[in-house]
Amino acid sequence: MKVLFYMTHPDAAEWLHDFARALPEAELREWQPGDTAPADFAVVWRPPREMLAGRDDLRAILNLGAGVDAILGLEHAHPGTLPRNAQLIRLEDSGMALQMAEYVTHTVLRYLRRFDEYQTLQGERRWHVLEPHPRDTFTVGVLGLGVLGSHVAKALASFGLPVRGYSRGARQIDGITTFAGDTQFDAFLDGVKVLVNLLPHTPDTSDVLNTRTFSKLARGAYLINVARGGHLVEQDLLDALASGQLTAATLDVFREEPLPADHLFWREPRITITPHVSALTLRSESVEQVACKIKALMRGDTVGGVVNLERGY
Ligand code: NDP
Ligand code: OXD
């Protein structure tokens, strides 16, 4: 079995080393420009088009991340890039759900307990007690109830917060009020105090965080975007903060990453910025999951995390 590997990461050599240990039977090689030699599997993160184009020998492409938007973006820009018969398989959790729950609950609790405002008061050396937000109306709405969104929603509900979730197909999760499909989108948004985005980035979800969406939330709501920058219409966020429709936002993902030094978001104190770290791809968990899937595929078994190319996730 021949396995191609590609990732631009400072620790790429360590990843390759760990894959070699987890797949001792594989002929594993790091893809270099010009390498068109046969391969059965490609293990990749953000590969260049040349790596995949014309590789009709590939059985599967295993993406070293949960989101496959970068790979599908190659196909969208250059139809025919993805090998005809290869399955596209993504990471499922592999340690990301817990990290995402930590990041989102931390942020929601920061807003609930008004720590963002206490930070400002500290800068002004002011000792001032703020009225707490009432918990029973501090409704959190989670967009996307997949592997990550469902875990996040349950973690938030454990703090006694009212939690809603939104997905494409109907879902039932104990303690979460669920909504599904376009026809229930407005009912899901209605009066939400904190909107958390954990949707995949697809043509259907692009730009979903926009003026119309914000207008349905409770006045003075909060936004947490941990999915993709392409979900957010940036000017609409700045306008919503300026009008008071939104109080603050925490953003982990951006249309352009790294976020350019002259971007307006850096200068907006109500926006908290982190550099795409809400759920890091953990090496040992990810190598183990991908190696297990390759072995299962070699045995002819089916595996989880196969992307539906029509839906785009
Ligand atoms: P999943 O595929 O497991 O879940 C996706 C969820 O979104 C599902 O509930 C799905 O509905 C819902 N959904 C998709 N399209 C629509 C739509 N058009 N309308 C309504 N609901 C929709 O993905 P994960 O939970 O594993 O990951 C989610 C995203 O998080 C990734 O795609 C990635 O972009 C991002 N991410 C960000 C990271 C970071 O560090 N910032 C790290 C990891 C992931 P249904 O259940 O009906 O299918
Ligand atoms: C992912 C990511 O999609 O890290 O896994 O963003």
mmCIF file of C-alpha atoms and ligand atoms in Angstrom:
data_model
loop_
_atom_site.group_PDB
_atom_site.id
_atom_site.type_symbol
_atom_site.label_atom_id
_atom_site.label_comp_id
_atom_site.label_asym_id
_atom_site.label_seq_id
_atom_site.Cartn_x
_atom_site.Cartn_y
_atom_site.Cartn_z
ATOM 1 C CA MET A 1 0.000 0.000 0.000
ATOM 2 C CA LYS A 2 1.358 3.410 -1.015
ATOM 3 C CA VAL A 3 0.497 6.481 1.042
ATOM 4 C CA LEU A 4 1.210 10.066 0.015
ATOM 5 C CA PHE A 5 1.513 12.700 2.725
ATOM 6 C CA TYR A 6 1.255 16.482 2.489
ATOM 7 C CA MET A 7 0.931 19.196 5.085
ATOM 8 C CA THR A 8 2.586 22.570 5.544
ATOM 9 C CA HIS A 9 3.103 22.533 9.278
ATOM 10 C CA PRO A 10 6.195 23.273 11.372
ATOM 11 C CA ASP A 11 5.949 19.730 12.791
ATOM 12 C CA ALA A 12 5.328 17.972 9.450
ATOM 13 C CA ALA A 13 8.418 15.768 9.934
ATOM 14 C CA GLU A 14 7.076 14.533 13.294
ATOM 15 C CA TRP A 15 3.679 13.805 11.735
ATOM 16 C CA LEU A 16 5.359 11.791 8.964
ATOM 17 C CA HIS A 17 7.416 9.906 11.533
ATOM 18 C CA ASP A 18 4.296 9.042 13.562
ATOM 19 C CA PHE A 19 2.403 7.897 10.470
ATOM 20 C CA ALA A 20 5.333 5.648 9.535
ATOM 21 C CA ARG A 21 5.107 4.034 12.994
ATOM 22 C CA ALA A 22 1.319 3.674 12.853
ATOM 23 C CA LEU A 23 1.391 2.192 9.320
ATOM 24 C CA PRO A 24 4.548 0.059 9.250
ATOM 25 C CA GLU A 25 3.235 -1.916 6.267
ATOM 26 C CA ALA A 26 2.809 1.239 4.128
ATOM 27 C CA GLU A 27 5.212 2.769 1.644
ATOM 28 C CA LEU A 28 4.814 6.298 2.937
ATOM 29 C CA ARG A 29 6.267 9.310 1.146
ATOM 30 C CA GLU A 30 5.961 13.053 1.449
ATOM 31 C CA TRP A 31 4.574 14.518 -1.774
ATOM 32 C CA GLN A 32 6.939 16.816 -3.653
ATOM 33 C CA PRO A 33 6.042 18.916 -6.710
ATOM 34 C CA GLY A 34 6.311 16.726 -9.808
ATOM 35 C CA ASP A 35 5.577 13.457 -7.949
ATOM 36 C CA THR A 36 2.981 11.634 -10.080
ATOM 37 C CA ALA A 37 3.994 8.110 -9.071
ATOM 38 C CA PRO A 38 1.075 5.841 -8.067
ATOM 39 C CA ALA A 39 -0.478 5.992 -4.598
ATOM 40 C CA ASP A 40 -3.457 4.336 -2.911
ATOM 41 C CA PHE A 41 -4.137 6.922 -0.205
ATOM 42 C CA ALA A 42 -3.367 10.608 0.296
ATOM 43 C CA VAL A 43 -3.162 12.032 3.820
ATOM 44 C CA VAL A 44 -3.333 15.799 3.515
ATOM 45 C CA TRP A 45 -3.994 19.186 4.995
ATOM 46 C CA ARG A 46 -4.606 21.970 2.495
ATOM 47 C CA PRO A 47 -2.909 20.215 -0.438
ATOM 48 C CA PRO A 48 -2.049 22.042 -3.652
ATOM 49 C CA ARG A 49 -4.171 21.161 -6.681
ATOM 50 C CA GLU A 50 -1.219 19.533 -8.476
ATOM 51 C CA MET A 51 -0.979 16.922 -5.765
ATOM 52 C CA LEU A 52 -4.503 15.565 -6.394
ATOM 53 C CA ALA A 53 -5.235 16.383 -10.039
ATOM 54 C CA GLY A 54 -5.239 13.352 -12.321
ATOM 55 C CA ARG A 55 -4.582 10.855 -9.528
ATOM 56 C CA ASP A 56 -7.286 8.408 -10.506
ATOM 57 C CA ASP A 57 -5.407 5.603 -8.744
ATOM 58 C CA LEU A 58 -6.257 7.073 -5.315
ATOM 59 C CA ARG A 59 -8.778 5.138 -3.208
ATOM 60 C CA ALA A 60 -9.206 7.775 -0.541
ATOM 61 C CA ILE A 61 -8.075 11.233 0.484
ATOM 62 C CA LEU A 62 -7.848 11.539 4.262
ATOM 63 C CA ASN A 63 -8.108 15.144 5.383
ATOM 64 C CA LEU A 64 -6.149 16.108 8.508
ATOM 65 C CA GLY A 65 -8.944 18.353 9.714
ATOM 66 C CA ALA A 66 -12.706 18.348 10.250
ATOM 67 C CA GLY A 67 -13.453 20.937 7.565
ATOM 68 C CA VAL A 68 -12.993 19.923 3.923
ATOM 69 C CA ASP A 69 -13.780 23.339 2.439
ATOM 70 C CA ALA A 70 -10.187 23.895 1.249
ATOM 71 C CA ILE A 71 -10.138 20.640 -0.733
ATOM 72 C CA LEU A 72 -13.637 21.140 -2.127
ATOM 73 C CA GLY A 73 -12.631 24.708 -2.989
ATOM 74 C CA LEU A 74 -9.964 23.257 -5.329
ATOM 75 C CA GLU A 75 -12.630 21.196 -7.079
ATOM 76 C CA HIS A 76 -14.952 24.184 -7.246
ATOM 77 C CA ALA A 77 -12.264 26.396 -8.816
ATOM 78 C CA HIS A 78 -10.959 23.649 -11.139
ATOM 79 C CA PRO A 79 -13.654 21.013 -11.755
ATOM 80 C CA GLY A 80 -12.163 17.551 -12.225
ATOM 81 C CA THR A 81 -9.351 18.062 -9.683
ATOM 82 C CA LEU A 82 -10.627 15.438 -7.253
ATOM 83 C CA PRO A 83 -9.816 11.878 -8.329
ATOM 84 C CA ARG A 84 -12.938 10.247 -9.741
ATOM 85 C CA ASN A 85 -13.236 7.252 -7.436
ATOM 86 C CA ALA A 86 -11.532 8.448 -4.270
ATOM 87 C CA GLN A 87 -13.561 8.891 -1.100
ATOM 88 C CA LEU A 88 -12.911 12.120 0.775
ATOM 89 C CA ILE A 89 -12.686 11.392 4.501
ATOM 90 C CA ARG A 90 -12.404 13.951 7.277
ATOM 91 C CA LEU A 91 -11.341 13.842 10.916
ATOM 92 C CA GLU A 92 -14.156 13.139 13.359
ATOM 93 C CA ASP A 93 -13.530 14.704 16.748
ATOM 94 C CA SER A 94 -10.020 13.262 17.366
ATOM 95 C CA GLY A 95 -9.764 15.450 20.461
ATOM 96 C CA MET A 96 -11.306 18.550 18.877
ATOM 97 C CA ALA A 97 -14.772 18.328 20.469
ATOM 98 C CA LEU A 98 -13.437 18.775 24.008
ATOM 99 C CA GLN A 99 -11.246 21.702 22.983
ATOM 100 C CA MET A 100 -14.168 23.316 21.165
ATOM 101 C CA ALA A 101 -16.383 22.877 24.224
ATOM 102 C CA GLU A 102 -13.688 24.508 26.399
ATOM 103 C CA TYR A 103 -13.286 27.450 24.045
ATOM 104 C CA VAL A 104 -16.998 28.106 23.555
ATOM 105 C CA THR A 105 -18.088 27.609 27.175
ATOM 106 C CA HIS A 106 -15.223 29.833 28.338
ATOM 107 C CA THR A 107 -16.393 32.555 25.960
ATOM 108 C CA VAL A 108 -20.097 32.228 26.745
ATOM 109 C CA LEU A 109 -19.380 32.327 30.499
ATOM 110 C CA ARG A 110 -17.107 35.338 30.001
ATOM 111 C CA TYR A 111 -20.034 37.214 28.456
ATOM 112 C CA LEU A 112 -22.631 35.816 30.897
ATOM 113 C CA ARG A 113 -20.554 36.930 33.893
ATOM 114 C CA ARG A 114 -19.535 40.183 32.127
ATOM 115 C CA PHE A 115 -15.807 39.571 32.488
ATOM 116 C CA ASP A 116 -15.312 41.440 29.199
ATOM 117 C CA GLU A 117 -16.765 44.548 30.837
ATOM 118 C CA TYR A 118 -14.789 44.026 34.070
ATOM 119 C CA GLN A 119 -11.630 43.921 31.939
ATOM 120 C CA THR A 120 -12.516 47.349 30.554
ATOM 121 C CA LEU A 121 -13.306 48.647 34.055
ATOM 122 C CA GLN A 122 -9.956 47.357 35.321
ATOM 123 C CA GLY A 123 -8.223 49.351 32.552
ATOM 124 C CA GLU A 124 -9.964 52.434 33.972
ATOM 125 C CA ARG A 125 -9.116 51.410 37.608
ATOM 126 C CA ARG A 126 -12.830 51.411 38.405
ATOM 127 C CA TRP A 127 -14.313 49.230 41.175
ATOM 128 C CA HIS A 128 -17.883 48.828 39.976
ATOM 129 C CA VAL A 129 -20.345 45.951 40.365
ATOM 130 C CA LEU A 130 -22.367 45.151 37.241
ATOM 131 C CA GLU A 131 -25.837 43.626 37.346
ATOM 132 C CA PRO A 132 -25.429 39.983 36.223
ATOM 133 C CA HIS A 133 -27.174 38.835 33.018
ATOM 134 C CA PRO A 134 -30.228 36.736 33.894
ATOM 135 C CA ARG A 135 -29.297 33.134 33.106
ATOM 136 C CA ASP A 136 -32.793 32.044 32.057
ATOM 137 C CA THR A 137 -32.864 34.450 29.105
ATOM 138 C CA PHE A 138 -29.197 34.089 28.192
ATOM 139 C CA THR A 139 -30.142 31.754 25.350
ATOM 140 C CA VAL A 140 -27.282 30.242 23.374
ATOM 141 C CA GLY A 141 -27.938 29.169 19.787
ATOM 142 C CA VAL A 142 -25.511 26.701 18.238
ATOM 143 C CA LEU A 143 -25.440 26.639 14.430
ATOM 144 C CA GLY A 144 -24.464 23.089 13.427
ATOM 145 C CA LEU A 145 -25.196 20.036 15.546
ATOM 146 C CA GLY A 146 -22.567 17.712 14.140
ATOM 147 C CA VAL A 147 -19.640 16.111 15.915
ATOM 148 C CA LEU A 148 -18.459 19.420 17.377
ATOM 149 C CA GLY A 149 -21.693 21.403 17.642
ATOM 150 C CA SER A 150 -23.584 18.702 19.529
ATOM 151 C CA HIS A 151 -20.745 18.346 22.051
ATOM 152 C CA VAL A 152 -20.591 22.110 22.537
ATOM 153 C CA ALA A 153 -24.373 22.385 22.945
ATOM 154 C CA LYS A 154 -24.404 19.696 25.656
ATOM 155 C CA ALA A 155 -21.493 21.329 27.500
ATOM 156 C CA LEU A 156 -23.340 24.671 27.527
ATOM 157 C CA ALA A 157 -26.575 23.075 28.724
ATOM 158 C CA SER A 158 -24.702 21.603 31.707
ATOM 159 C CA PHE A 159 -24.383 25.191 33.038
ATOM 160 C CA GLY A 160 -28.155 25.521 33.128
ATOM 161 C CA LEU A 161 -28.267 27.861 30.143
ATOM 162 C CA PRO A 162 -31.146 27.617 27.665
ATOM 163 C CA VAL A 163 -29.532 26.068 24.569
ATOM 164 C CA ARG A 164 -30.888 25.783 21.041
ATOM 165 C CA GLY A 165 -29.325 23.919 18.148
ATOM 166 C CA TYR A 166 -29.744 24.179 14.397
ATOM 167 C CA SER A 167 -28.952 21.559 11.779
ATOM 168 C CA ARG A 168 -29.948 20.631 8.265
ATOM 169 C CA GLY A 169 -31.860 17.450 9.132
ATOM 170 C CA ALA A 170 -33.964 17.051 12.307
ATOM 171 C CA ARG A 171 -31.994 16.011 15.418
ATOM 172 C CA GLN A 172 -32.917 15.190 18.978
ATOM 173 C CA ILE A 173 -30.512 15.934 21.823
ATOM 174 C CA ASP A 174 -31.539 15.779 25.480
ATOM 175 C CA GLY A 175 -31.724 19.231 27.033
ATOM 176 C CA ILE A 176 -31.368 21.092 23.704
ATOM 177 C CA THR A 177 -34.234 22.693 21.769
ATOM 178 C CA THR A 178 -33.563 21.755 18.182
ATOM 179 C CA PHE A 179 -34.502 23.351 14.862
ATOM 180 C CA ALA A 180 -33.816 22.120 11.337
ATOM 181 C CA GLY A 181 -33.743 23.435 7.806
ATOM 182 C CA ASP A 182 -34.365 26.807 6.209
ATOM 183 C CA THR A 183 -37.999 26.988 7.321
ATOM 184 C CA GLN A 184 -37.007 26.889 11.025
ATOM 185 C CA PHE A 185 -33.999 29.188 10.783
ATOM 186 C CA ASP A 186 -35.770 32.352 11.936
ATOM 187 C CA ALA A 187 -37.475 30.533 14.819
ATOM 188 C CA PHE A 188 -34.061 29.234 15.894
ATOM 189 C CA LEU A 189 -32.534 32.752 15.833
ATOM 190 C CA ASP A 190 -35.464 34.516 17.489
ATOM 191 C CA GLY A 191 -34.223 36.132 20.700
ATOM 192 C CA VAL A 192 -30.904 34.214 20.880
ATOM 193 C CA LYS A 193 -28.417 36.035 23.131
ATOM 194 C CA VAL A 194 -25.222 34.250 22.037
ATOM 195 C CA LEU A 195 -24.896 32.852 18.526
ATOM 196 C CA VAL A 196 -22.198 30.175 18.148
ATOM 197 C CA ASN A 197 -21.244 29.098 14.630
ATOM 198 C CA LEU A 198 -20.120 25.499 14.065
ATOM 199 C CA LEU A 199 -21.392 24.937 10.544
ATOM 200 C CA PRO A 200 -19.195 23.570 7.774
ATOM 201 C CA HIS A 201 -18.365 26.149 5.110
ATOM 202 C CA THR A 202 -20.373 25.212 2.005
ATOM 203 C CA PRO A 203 -22.151 27.179 -0.738
ATOM 204 C CA ASP A 204 -25.335 26.898 1.397
ATOM 205 C CA THR A 205 -23.749 28.303 4.573
ATOM 206 C CA SER A 206 -21.416 30.937 3.129
ATOM 207 C CA ASP A 207 -22.117 34.464 4.481
ATOM 208 C CA VAL A 208 -24.756 33.132 6.914
ATOM 209 C CA LEU A 209 -23.540 35.513 9.637
ATOM 210 C CA ASN A 210 -24.965 38.681 8.141
ATOM 211 C CA THR A 211 -27.145 41.704 8.959
ATOM 212 C CA ARG A 212 -30.381 39.778 8.493
ATOM 213 C CA THR A 213 -29.256 36.978 10.817
ATOM 214 C CA PHE A 214 -28.040 39.457 13.455
ATOM 215 C CA SER A 215 -31.336 41.371 13.279
ATOM 216 C CA LYS A 216 -33.267 38.293 14.498
ATOM 217 C CA LEU A 217 -31.146 37.881 17.638
ATOM 218 C CA ALA A 218 -31.866 39.541 20.974
ATOM 219 C CA ARG A 219 -30.789 43.187 21.070
ATOM 220 C CA GLY A 220 -27.185 43.396 22.305
ATOM 221 C CA ALA A 221 -26.410 39.762 21.421
ATOM 222 C CA TYR A 222 -22.961 38.181 21.185
ATOM 223 C CA LEU A 223 -21.350 36.273 18.311
ATOM 224 C CA ILE A 224 -18.816 33.435 18.533
ATOM 225 C CA ASN A 225 -17.443 32.242 15.179
ATOM 226 C CA VAL A 226 -15.278 29.143 15.446
ATOM 227 C CA ALA A 227 -16.127 27.563 12.083
ATOM 228 C CA ARG A 228 -14.833 29.470 9.044
ATOM 229 C CA GLY A 229 -14.217 33.110 8.139
ATOM 230 C CA GLY A 230 -16.298 32.701 4.968
ATOM 231 C CA HIS A 231 -19.424 32.405 7.128
ATOM 232 C CA LEU A 232 -19.141 36.007 8.294
ATOM 233 C CA VAL A 233 -19.906 39.155 6.314
ATOM 234 C CA GLU A 234 -17.270 41.286 7.998
ATOM 235 C CA GLN A 235 -18.786 44.712 7.372
ATOM 236 C CA ASP A 236 -22.154 43.459 8.697
ATOM 237 C CA LEU A 237 -20.477 42.554 11.994
ATOM 238 C CA LEU A 238 -18.888 46.015 12.282
ATOM 239 C CA ASP A 239 -22.258 47.632 11.497
ATOM 240 C CA ALA A 240 -24.071 45.451 14.066
ATOM 241 C CA LEU A 241 -21.524 46.430 16.745
ATOM 242 C CA ALA A 242 -21.837 50.098 15.797
ATOM 243 C CA SER A 243 -25.655 49.997 16.029
ATOM 244 C CA GLY A 244 -25.676 48.068 19.324
ATOM 245 C CA GLN A 245 -27.519 45.089 17.793
ATOM 246 C CA LEU A 246 -24.428 43.094 18.802
ATOM 247 C CA THR A 247 -22.505 43.815 22.009
ATOM 248 C CA ALA A 248 -19.332 41.873 21.233
ATOM 249 C CA ALA A 249 -17.870 39.062 19.165
ATOM 250 C CA THR A 250 -15.187 36.434 19.579
ATOM 251 C CA LEU A 251 -13.657 35.269 16.320
ATOM 252 C CA ASP A 252 -11.255 32.381 15.824
ATOM 253 C CA VAL A 253 -11.448 32.166 12.034
ATOM 254 C CA PHE A 254 -11.149 34.748 9.270
ATOM 255 C CA ARG A 255 -11.580 35.131 5.520
ATOM 256 C CA GLU A 256 -7.851 35.801 5.315
ATOM 257 C CA GLU A 257 -5.561 33.973 7.756
ATOM 258 C CA PRO A 258 -3.329 35.192 9.287
ATOM 259 C CA LEU A 259 -5.582 38.214 9.782
ATOM 260 C CA PRO A 260 -3.747 41.107 8.027
ATOM 261 C CA ALA A 261 -2.122 43.601 10.406
ATOM 262 C CA ASP A 262 -4.161 46.497 8.991
ATOM 263 C CA HIS A 263 -7.535 44.708 9.349
ATOM 264 C CA LEU A 264 -10.214 46.796 11.112
ATOM 265 C CA PHE A 265 -11.044 43.919 13.496
ATOM 266 C CA TRP A 266 -7.721 44.411 15.318
ATOM 267 C CA ARG A 267 -8.786 47.933 16.262
ATOM 268 C CA GLU A 268 -12.294 47.049 17.491
ATOM 269 C CA PRO A 269 -12.098 46.459 21.277
ATOM 270 C CA ARG A 270 -15.431 44.587 21.261
ATOM 271 C CA ILE A 271 -13.946 41.923 18.995
ATOM 272 C CA THR A 272 -11.786 39.265 20.643
ATOM 273 C CA ILE A 273 -9.418 37.551 18.220
ATOM 274 C CA THR A 274 -7.693 34.174 18.454
ATOM 275 C CA PRO A 275 -5.539 32.690 15.646
ATOM 276 C CA HIS A 276 -7.587 29.621 14.547
ATOM 277 C CA VAL A 277 -6.861 27.694 17.717
ATOM 278 C CA SER A 278 -10.301 26.867 19.103
ATOM 279 C CA ALA A 279 -9.716 23.175 18.352
ATOM 280 C CA LEU A 280 -6.225 22.177 17.316
ATOM 281 C CA THR A 281 -5.589 19.042 15.285
ATOM 282 C CA LEU A 282 -3.904 16.802 17.841
ATOM 283 C CA ARG A 283 -1.127 14.680 16.372
ATOM 284 C CA SER A 284 -1.410 11.435 18.260
ATOM 285 C CA GLU A 285 -5.254 11.228 18.134
ATOM 286 C CA SER A 286 -5.348 12.203 14.456
ATOM 287 C CA VAL A 287 -2.589 9.824 13.361
ATOM 288 C CA GLU A 288 -4.302 6.994 15.197
ATOM 289 C CA GLN A 289 -7.708 7.754 13.647
ATOM 290 C CA VAL A 290 -6.373 8.110 10.108
ATOM 291 C CA ALA A 291 -4.203 4.982 10.364
ATOM 292 C CA CYS A 292 -7.199 2.968 11.657
ATOM 293 C CA LYS A 293 -9.322 4.196 8.746
ATOM 294 C CA ILE A 294 -6.657 3.281 6.174
ATOM 295 C CA LYS A 295 -6.358 -0.203 7.682
ATOM 296 C CA ALA A 296 -10.163 -0.597 7.658
ATOM 297 C CA LEU A 297 -10.347 0.495 4.018
ATOM 298 C CA MET A 298 -7.596 -2.001 3.144
ATOM 299 C CA ARG A 299 -9.749 -4.740 4.719
ATOM 300 C CA GLY A 300 -12.717 -3.565 2.663
ATOM 301 C CA ASP A 301 -14.601 -2.168 5.696
ATOM 302 C CA THR A 302 -16.571 1.077 5.650
ATOM 303 C CA VAL A 303 -15.354 4.020 7.744
ATOM 304 C CA GLY A 304 -16.941 7.116 9.292
ATOM 305 C CA GLY A 305 -16.346 10.688 8.222
ATOM 306 C CA VAL A 306 -16.899 10.113 4.498
ATOM 307 C CA VAL A 307 -17.789 13.473 2.972
ATOM 308 C CA ASN A 308 -20.939 13.791 0.909
ATOM 309 C CA LEU A 309 -19.603 15.727 -2.065
ATOM 310 C CA GLU A 310 -23.051 16.983 -3.053
ATOM 311 C CA ARG A 311 -23.709 18.538 0.359
ATOM 312 C CA GLY A 312 -20.105 19.682 0.737
ATOM 313 C CA TYR A 313 -19.493 18.283 4.239
HETATM 314 P P1 NDP B 1 -20.142 17.939 11.080
HETATM 315 O O1 NDP B 1 -20.172 17.634 9.610
HETATM 316 O O2 NDP B 1 -20.099 16.807 12.038
HETATM 317 O O3 NDP B 1 -21.436 18.812 11.454
HETATM 318 C C1 NDP B 1 -21.953 19.789 10.608
HETATM 319 C C2 NDP B 1 -23.293 20.257 11.152
HETATM 320 O O4 NDP B 1 -23.736 21.368 10.372
HETATM 321 C C3 NDP B 1 -24.380 19.177 11.032
HETATM 322 O O5 NDP B 1 -25.241 19.221 12.164
HETATM 323 C C4 NDP B 1 -25.140 19.603 9.778
HETATM 324 O O6 NDP B 1 -26.505 19.207 9.761
HETATM 325 C C5 NDP B 1 -25.042 21.115 9.892
HETATM 326 N N1 NDP B 1 -25.240 21.734 8.578
HETATM 327 C C6 NDP B 1 -24.480 21.620 7.480
HETATM 328 N N2 NDP B 1 -24.986 22.347 6.460
HETATM 329 C C7 NDP B 1 -26.115 22.918 6.940
HETATM 330 C C8 NDP B 1 -27.094 23.777 6.374
HETATM 331 N N3 NDP B 1 -27.033 24.186 5.109
HETATM 332 N N4 NDP B 1 -28.118 24.172 7.162
HETATM 333 C C9 NDP B 1 -28.203 23.757 8.449
HETATM 334 N N5 NDP B 1 -27.306 22.925 9.053
HETATM 335 C C10 NDP B 1 -26.274 22.528 8.292
HETATM 336 O O7 NDP B 1 -18.922 18.932 11.308
HETATM 337 P P2 NDP B 1 -18.035 19.132 12.628
HETATM 338 O O8 NDP B 1 -18.942 19.361 13.772
HETATM 339 O O9 NDP B 1 -17.019 18.058 12.741
HETATM 340 O O10 NDP B 1 -17.235 20.482 12.252
HETATM 341 C C11 NDP B 1 -17.927 21.670 11.937
HETATM 342 C C12 NDP B 1 -16.967 22.703 11.361
HETATM 343 O O11 NDP B 1 -16.136 23.242 12.395
HETATM 344 C C13 NDP B 1 -15.951 22.193 10.340
HETATM 345 O O12 NDP B 1 -16.533 22.056 9.063
HETATM 346 C C14 NDP B 1 -14.877 23.256 10.374
HETATM 347 O O13 NDP B 1 -15.137 24.259 9.418
HETATM 348 C C15 NDP B 1 -14.999 23.847 11.777
HETATM 349 N N6 NDP B 1 -13.807 23.569 12.589
HETATM 350 C C16 NDP B 1 -13.083 24.618 13.075
HETATM 351 C C17 NDP B 1 -11.977 24.390 13.856
HETATM 352 C C18 NDP B 1 -11.192 25.517 14.445
HETATM 353 O O14 NDP B 1 -10.148 25.295 15.048
HETATM 354 N N7 NDP B 1 -11.657 26.746 14.348
HETATM 355 C C19 NDP B 1 -11.530 23.035 14.177
HETATM 356 C C20 NDP B 1 -12.368 22.011 13.644
HETATM 357 C C21 NDP B 1 -13.471 22.283 12.868
HETATM 358 P P3 NDP B 1 -26.910 17.650 9.734
HETATM 359 O O15 NDP B 1 -26.647 17.158 11.154
HETATM 360 O O16 NDP B 1 -28.352 17.638 9.412
HETATM 361 O O17 NDP B 1 -26.039 16.994 8.725
HETATM 362 C C1 OXD B 2 -10.392 21.853 10.988
HETATM 363 C C2 OXD B 2 -9.684 23.037 11.436
HETATM 364 O O1 OXD B 2 -11.258 21.961 10.113
HETATM 365 O O2 OXD B 2 -8.654 22.903 12.137
HETATM 366 O O3 OXD B 2 -10.092 20.762 11.518
HETATM 367 O O4 OXD B 2 -10.115 24.155 11.158
#
